[in-house]
Short mmCIF file of C-alpha atoms and ligand atoms in Angstrom, two decimals:
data_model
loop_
_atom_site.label_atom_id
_atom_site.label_comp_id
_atom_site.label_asym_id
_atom_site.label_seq_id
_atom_site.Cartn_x
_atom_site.Cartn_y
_atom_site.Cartn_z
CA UNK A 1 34.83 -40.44 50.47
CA UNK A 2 35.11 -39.12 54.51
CA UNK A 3 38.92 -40.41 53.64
CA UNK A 4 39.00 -38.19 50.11
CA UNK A 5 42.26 -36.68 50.29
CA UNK A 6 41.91 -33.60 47.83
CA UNK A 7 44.88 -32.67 45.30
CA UNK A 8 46.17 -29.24 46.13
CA UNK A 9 44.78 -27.75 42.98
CA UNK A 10 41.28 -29.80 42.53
CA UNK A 11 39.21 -26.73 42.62
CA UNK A 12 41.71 -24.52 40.64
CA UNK A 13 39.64 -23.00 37.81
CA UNK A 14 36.63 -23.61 39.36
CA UNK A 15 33.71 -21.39 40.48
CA UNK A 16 31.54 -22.23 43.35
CA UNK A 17 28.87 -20.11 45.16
CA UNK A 18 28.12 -21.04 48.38
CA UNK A 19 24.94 -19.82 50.31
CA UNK A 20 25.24 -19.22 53.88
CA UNK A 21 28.76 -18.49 53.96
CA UNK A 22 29.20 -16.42 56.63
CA UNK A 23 28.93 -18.82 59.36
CA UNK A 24 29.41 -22.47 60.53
CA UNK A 25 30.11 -24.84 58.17
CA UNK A 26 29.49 -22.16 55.04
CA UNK A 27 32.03 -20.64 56.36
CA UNK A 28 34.85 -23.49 56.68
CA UNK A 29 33.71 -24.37 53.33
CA UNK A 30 34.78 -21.25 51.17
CA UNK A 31 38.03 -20.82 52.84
CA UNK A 32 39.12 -24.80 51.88
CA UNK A 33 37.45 -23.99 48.38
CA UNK A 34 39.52 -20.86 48.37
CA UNK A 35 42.62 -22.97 49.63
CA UNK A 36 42.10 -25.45 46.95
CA UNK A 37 42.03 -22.85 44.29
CA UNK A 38 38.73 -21.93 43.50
CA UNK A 39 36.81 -18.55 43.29
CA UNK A 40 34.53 -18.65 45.38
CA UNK A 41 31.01 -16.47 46.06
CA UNK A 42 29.92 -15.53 49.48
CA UNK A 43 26.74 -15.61 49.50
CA UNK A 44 24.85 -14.70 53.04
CA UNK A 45 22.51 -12.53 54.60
CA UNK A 46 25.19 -10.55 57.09
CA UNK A 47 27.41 -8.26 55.12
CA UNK A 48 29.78 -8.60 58.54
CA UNK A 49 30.49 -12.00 58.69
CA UNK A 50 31.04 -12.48 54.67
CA UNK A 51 33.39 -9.31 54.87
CA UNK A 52 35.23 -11.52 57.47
CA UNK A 53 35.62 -14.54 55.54
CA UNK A 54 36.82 -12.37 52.06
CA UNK A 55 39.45 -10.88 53.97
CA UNK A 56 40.35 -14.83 55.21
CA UNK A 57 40.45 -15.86 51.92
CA UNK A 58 42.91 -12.68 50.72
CA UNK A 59 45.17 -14.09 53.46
CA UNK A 60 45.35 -17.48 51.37
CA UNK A 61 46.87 -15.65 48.50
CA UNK A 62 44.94 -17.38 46.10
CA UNK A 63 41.81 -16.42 43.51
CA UNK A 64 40.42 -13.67 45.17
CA UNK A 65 35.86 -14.23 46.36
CA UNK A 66 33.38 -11.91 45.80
CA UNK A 67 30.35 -10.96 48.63
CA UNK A 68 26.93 -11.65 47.21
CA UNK A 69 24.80 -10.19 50.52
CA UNK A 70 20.82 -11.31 50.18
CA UNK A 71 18.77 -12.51 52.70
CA UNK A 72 17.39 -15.44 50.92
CA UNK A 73 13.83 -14.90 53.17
CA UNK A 74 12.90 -11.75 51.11
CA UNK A 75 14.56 -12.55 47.59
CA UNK A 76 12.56 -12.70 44.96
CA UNK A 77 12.72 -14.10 40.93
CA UNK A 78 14.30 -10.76 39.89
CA UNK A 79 16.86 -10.84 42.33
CA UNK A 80 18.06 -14.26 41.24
CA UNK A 81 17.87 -13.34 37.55
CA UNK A 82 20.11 -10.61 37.84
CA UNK A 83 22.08 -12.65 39.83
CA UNK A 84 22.65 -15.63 37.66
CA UNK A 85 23.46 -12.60 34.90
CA UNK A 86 26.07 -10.83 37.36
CA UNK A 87 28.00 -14.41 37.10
CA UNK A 88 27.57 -14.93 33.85
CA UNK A 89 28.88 -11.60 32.96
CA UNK A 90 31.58 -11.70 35.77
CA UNK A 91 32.93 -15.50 35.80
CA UNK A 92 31.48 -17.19 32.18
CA UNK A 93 30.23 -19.53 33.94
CA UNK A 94 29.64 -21.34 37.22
CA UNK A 95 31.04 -24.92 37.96
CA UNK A 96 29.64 -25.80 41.68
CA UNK A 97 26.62 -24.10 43.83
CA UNK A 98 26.05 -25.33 47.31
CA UNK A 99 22.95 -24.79 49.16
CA UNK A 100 24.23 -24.69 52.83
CA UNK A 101 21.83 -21.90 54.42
CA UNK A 102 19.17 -23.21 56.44
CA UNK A 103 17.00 -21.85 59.37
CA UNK A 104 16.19 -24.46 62.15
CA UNK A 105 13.12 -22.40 62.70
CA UNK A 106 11.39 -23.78 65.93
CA UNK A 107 11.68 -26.69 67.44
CA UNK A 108 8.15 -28.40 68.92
CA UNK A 109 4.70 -30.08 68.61
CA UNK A 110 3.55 -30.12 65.14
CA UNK A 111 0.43 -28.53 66.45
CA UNK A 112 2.37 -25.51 67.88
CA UNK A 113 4.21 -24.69 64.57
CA UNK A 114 3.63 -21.21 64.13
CA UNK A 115 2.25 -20.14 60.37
CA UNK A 116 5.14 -17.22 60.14
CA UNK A 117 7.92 -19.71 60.88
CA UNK A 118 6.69 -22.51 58.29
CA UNK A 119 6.43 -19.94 56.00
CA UNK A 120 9.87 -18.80 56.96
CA UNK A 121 11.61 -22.60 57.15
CA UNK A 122 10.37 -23.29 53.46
CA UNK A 123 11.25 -19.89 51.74
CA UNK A 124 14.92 -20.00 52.95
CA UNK A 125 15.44 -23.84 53.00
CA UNK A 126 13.29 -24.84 50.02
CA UNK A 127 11.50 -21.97 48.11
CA UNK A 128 14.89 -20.42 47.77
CA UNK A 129 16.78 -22.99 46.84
CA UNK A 130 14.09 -23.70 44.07
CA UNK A 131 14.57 -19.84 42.68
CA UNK A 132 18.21 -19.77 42.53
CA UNK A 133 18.74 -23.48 40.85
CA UNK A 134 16.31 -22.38 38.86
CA UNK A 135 18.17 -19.03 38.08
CA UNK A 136 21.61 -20.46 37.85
CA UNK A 137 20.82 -23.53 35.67
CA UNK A 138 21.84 -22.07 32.29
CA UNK A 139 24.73 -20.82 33.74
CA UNK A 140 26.29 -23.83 34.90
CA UNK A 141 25.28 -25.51 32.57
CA UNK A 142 28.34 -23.33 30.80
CA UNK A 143 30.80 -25.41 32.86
CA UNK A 144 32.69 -28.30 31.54
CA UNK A 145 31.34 -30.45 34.57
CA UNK A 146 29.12 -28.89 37.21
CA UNK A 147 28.50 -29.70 40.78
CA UNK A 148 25.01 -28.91 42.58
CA UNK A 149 24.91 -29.96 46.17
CA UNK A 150 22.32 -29.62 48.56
CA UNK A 151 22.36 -29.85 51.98
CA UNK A 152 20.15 -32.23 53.93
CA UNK A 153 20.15 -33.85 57.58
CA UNK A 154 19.59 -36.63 59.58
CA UNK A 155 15.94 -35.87 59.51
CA UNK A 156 15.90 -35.45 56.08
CA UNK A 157 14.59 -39.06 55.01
CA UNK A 158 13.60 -40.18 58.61
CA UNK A 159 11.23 -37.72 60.19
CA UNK A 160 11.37 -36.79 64.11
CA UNK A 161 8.84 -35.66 66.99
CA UNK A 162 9.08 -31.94 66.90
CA UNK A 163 11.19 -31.03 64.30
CA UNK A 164 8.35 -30.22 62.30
CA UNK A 165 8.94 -27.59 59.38
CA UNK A 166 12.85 -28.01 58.88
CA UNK A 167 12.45 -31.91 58.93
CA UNK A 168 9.92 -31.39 56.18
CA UNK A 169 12.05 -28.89 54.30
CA UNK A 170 14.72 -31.40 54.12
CA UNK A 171 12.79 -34.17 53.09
CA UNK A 172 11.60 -31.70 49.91
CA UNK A 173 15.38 -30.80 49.49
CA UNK A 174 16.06 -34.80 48.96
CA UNK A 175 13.57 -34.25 46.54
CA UNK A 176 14.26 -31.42 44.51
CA UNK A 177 17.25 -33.04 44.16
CA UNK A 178 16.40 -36.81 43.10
CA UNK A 179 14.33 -35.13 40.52
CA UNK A 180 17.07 -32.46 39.26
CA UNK A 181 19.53 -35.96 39.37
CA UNK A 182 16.93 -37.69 36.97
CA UNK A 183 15.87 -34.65 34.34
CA UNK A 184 19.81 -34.23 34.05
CA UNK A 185 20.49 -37.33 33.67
CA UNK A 186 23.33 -37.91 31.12
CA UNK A 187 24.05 -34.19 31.03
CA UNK A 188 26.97 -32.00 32.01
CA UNK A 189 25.30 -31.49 35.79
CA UNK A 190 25.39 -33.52 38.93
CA UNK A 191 23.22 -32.90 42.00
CA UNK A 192 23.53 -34.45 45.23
CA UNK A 193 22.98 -34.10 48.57
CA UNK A 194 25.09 -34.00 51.40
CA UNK A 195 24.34 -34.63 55.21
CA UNK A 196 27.08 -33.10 57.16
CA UNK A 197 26.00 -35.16 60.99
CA UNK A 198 26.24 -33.36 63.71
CA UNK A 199 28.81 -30.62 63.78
CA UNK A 200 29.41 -27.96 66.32
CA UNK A 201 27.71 -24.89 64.93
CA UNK A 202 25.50 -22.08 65.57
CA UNK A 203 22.76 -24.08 64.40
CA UNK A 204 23.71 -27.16 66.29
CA UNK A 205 23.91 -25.12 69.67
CA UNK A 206 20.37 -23.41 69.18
CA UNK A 207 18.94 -27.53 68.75
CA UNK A 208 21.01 -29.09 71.38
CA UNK A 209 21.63 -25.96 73.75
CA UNK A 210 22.62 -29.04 76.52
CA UNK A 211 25.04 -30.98 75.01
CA UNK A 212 28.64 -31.27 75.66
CA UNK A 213 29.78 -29.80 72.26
CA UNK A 214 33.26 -31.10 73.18
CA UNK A 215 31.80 -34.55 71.60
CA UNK A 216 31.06 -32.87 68.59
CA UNK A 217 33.22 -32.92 64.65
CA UNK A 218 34.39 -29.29 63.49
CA UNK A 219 32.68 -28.19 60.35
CA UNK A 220 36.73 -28.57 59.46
CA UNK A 221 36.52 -32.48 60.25
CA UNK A 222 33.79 -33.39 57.80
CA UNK A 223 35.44 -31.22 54.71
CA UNK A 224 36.63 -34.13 52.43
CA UNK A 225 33.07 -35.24 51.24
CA UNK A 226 32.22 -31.81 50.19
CA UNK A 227 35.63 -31.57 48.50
CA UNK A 228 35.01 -34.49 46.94
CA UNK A 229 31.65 -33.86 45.66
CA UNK A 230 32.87 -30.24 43.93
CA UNK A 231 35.85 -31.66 42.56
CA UNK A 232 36.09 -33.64 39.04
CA UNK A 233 36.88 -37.04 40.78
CA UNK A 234 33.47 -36.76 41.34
CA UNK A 235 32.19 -36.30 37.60
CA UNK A 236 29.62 -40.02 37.51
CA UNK A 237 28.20 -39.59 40.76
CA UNK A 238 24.84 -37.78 40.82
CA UNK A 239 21.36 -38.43 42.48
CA UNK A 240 23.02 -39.69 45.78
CA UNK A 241 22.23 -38.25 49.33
CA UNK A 242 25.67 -38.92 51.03
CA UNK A 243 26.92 -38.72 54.59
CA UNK A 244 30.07 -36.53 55.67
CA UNK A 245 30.70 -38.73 58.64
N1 LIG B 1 25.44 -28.26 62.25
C1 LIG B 1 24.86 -29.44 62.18
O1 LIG B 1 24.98 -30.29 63.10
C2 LIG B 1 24.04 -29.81 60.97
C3 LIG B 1 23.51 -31.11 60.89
C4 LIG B 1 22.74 -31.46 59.78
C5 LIG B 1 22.54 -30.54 58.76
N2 LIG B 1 23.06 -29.28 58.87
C6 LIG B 1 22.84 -28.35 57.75
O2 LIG B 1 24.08 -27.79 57.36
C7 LIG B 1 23.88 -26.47 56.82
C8 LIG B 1 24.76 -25.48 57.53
O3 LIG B 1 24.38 -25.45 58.88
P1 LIG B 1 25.26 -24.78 60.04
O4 LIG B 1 25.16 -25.69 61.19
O5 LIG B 1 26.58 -24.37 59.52
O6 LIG B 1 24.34 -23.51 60.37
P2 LIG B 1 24.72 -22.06 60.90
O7 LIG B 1 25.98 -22.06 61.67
O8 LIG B 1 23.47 -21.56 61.53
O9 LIG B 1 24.97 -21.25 59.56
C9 LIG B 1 23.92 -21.06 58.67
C10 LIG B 1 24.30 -20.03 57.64
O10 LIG B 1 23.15 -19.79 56.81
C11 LIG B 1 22.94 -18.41 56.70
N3 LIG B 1 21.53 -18.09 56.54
C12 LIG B 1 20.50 -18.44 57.36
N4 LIG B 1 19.36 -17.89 56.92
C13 LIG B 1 19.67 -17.18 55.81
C14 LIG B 1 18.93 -16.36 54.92
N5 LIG B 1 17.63 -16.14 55.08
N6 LIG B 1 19.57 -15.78 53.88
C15 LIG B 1 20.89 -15.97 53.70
N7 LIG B 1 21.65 -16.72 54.51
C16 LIG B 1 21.05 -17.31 55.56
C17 LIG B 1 23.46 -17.82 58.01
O11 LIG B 1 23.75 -16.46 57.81
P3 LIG B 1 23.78 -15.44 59.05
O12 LIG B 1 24.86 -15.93 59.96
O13 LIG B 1 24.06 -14.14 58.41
O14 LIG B 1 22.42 -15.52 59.67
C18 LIG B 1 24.69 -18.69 58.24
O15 LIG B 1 25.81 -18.18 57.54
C19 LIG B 1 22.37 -26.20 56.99
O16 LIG B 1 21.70 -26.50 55.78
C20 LIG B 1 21.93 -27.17 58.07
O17 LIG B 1 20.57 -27.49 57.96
C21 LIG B 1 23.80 -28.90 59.94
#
């Protein structure tokens, strides 16, 4: 799978929202979606930084995305409601959703976590994720074959001194989706999850502010796996948490 060599049109007809696609791995994401033909749906918190990626993708010449801007900290039901109805109305349907957005939060003794930044770490890496699945359920469940991937770490089935609430949210990520894998089971919709190792981003820098990032994969290096998992040669697998390195 880290050797998946995608077809140049394996996404073509496809539509994929991606969360957190402003940024860091997000970001590399939706342009190679873009490149390999699908439509893709920025979905991110700074209007800035999605503009930047659209206008990326209108370079490639291909289907053109659309900007979906919601901080996914303050959403609420109604906002992914009319969401999910937006894409219904717009696209007919939606073939892959990826949850990449996370916060780190802070990093340090479990008896130090702050209240406000739990509450913060599980609304945008778990509570979130819950609402829009939720949402957007009926709506992929309009595609031929659709792809729900979730993204989880290295201290997402292996917990760690002091990384307290996101090690916790990714542990109930794995979770949501083992049991999303199992309810669907024999149905039209996958779900897996996705561990992209360590990868020189924003995210990585604010956790490792000392390491020689030079050492590091590009979010470009670790692509294949996620192409893999979105496209159709992927159709049987589901309920698997798989590494991109
Ligand atoms: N990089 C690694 O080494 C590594 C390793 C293991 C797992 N991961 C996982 O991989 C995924 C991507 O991480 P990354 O390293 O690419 O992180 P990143 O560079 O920090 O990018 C995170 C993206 O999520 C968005 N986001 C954060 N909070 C949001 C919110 N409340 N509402 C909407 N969007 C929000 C950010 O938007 P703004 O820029 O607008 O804030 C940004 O586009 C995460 O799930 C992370 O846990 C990363």
């Amino acid at each position: 799978m880290k050797e998946y060599q995608a077809k140049t049109d394996c996404l073509a007809d496809k539509t994929i929202l991606i969360t957190g696609a402003g940024d860091g791995i997000g970001k590399t994401l939706a342009l190679q979606c873009a490149q390999f033909g699908a439509t893709v749906i920025l979905l991110g918190k700074t209007v800035k930084k999605l503009e930047a990626v659209y206008d990326q993708i209108e370079e490639i010449g291909k289907q053109q995305a659309s900007i979906l801007p919601l901080d996914l900290n303050g959403a609420t039901e109604s906002h992914y409601d009319d969401l999910a109805d937006t894409i219904k109305r717009e696209y007919g349907k939606l073939d892959a959703l990826v949850h990449n957005a996370s916060q780190l939060g802070v990093l340090g003794p479990f008896a130090q976590i702050e209240k406000s930044t739990w509450d913060d770490v599980i609304q945008t890496n778990l509570t979130a994720q819950f609402m829009l699945t939720k949402a957007l359920i009926p709506v992929l469940s309009l595609a031929k074959h659709a792809s729900t991937l979730f993204t989880t770490s290295s201290v997402g089935n292996q917990g760690r001194a002091y990384w307290g609430a996101y090690s916790i949210s990714k542990f109930a990520t794995e979770g949501m989706m083992q049991t999303l894998a199992d309810e669907f089971e024999n149905s039209t919709l996958r779900f897996n999850a996705i561990n992209p190792g360590a990868t020189r981003t924003g995210m990585r820098a604010n956790a490792f502010p000392a390491e020689n990032t030079a050492l590091l994969k590009m979010p470009a290096d670790i692509m294949p796996a996620y192409l893999y998992l979105l496209s159709d040669d992927s159709i049987n697998v589901t309920g698997q948490r798989i590494n991109a390195q």
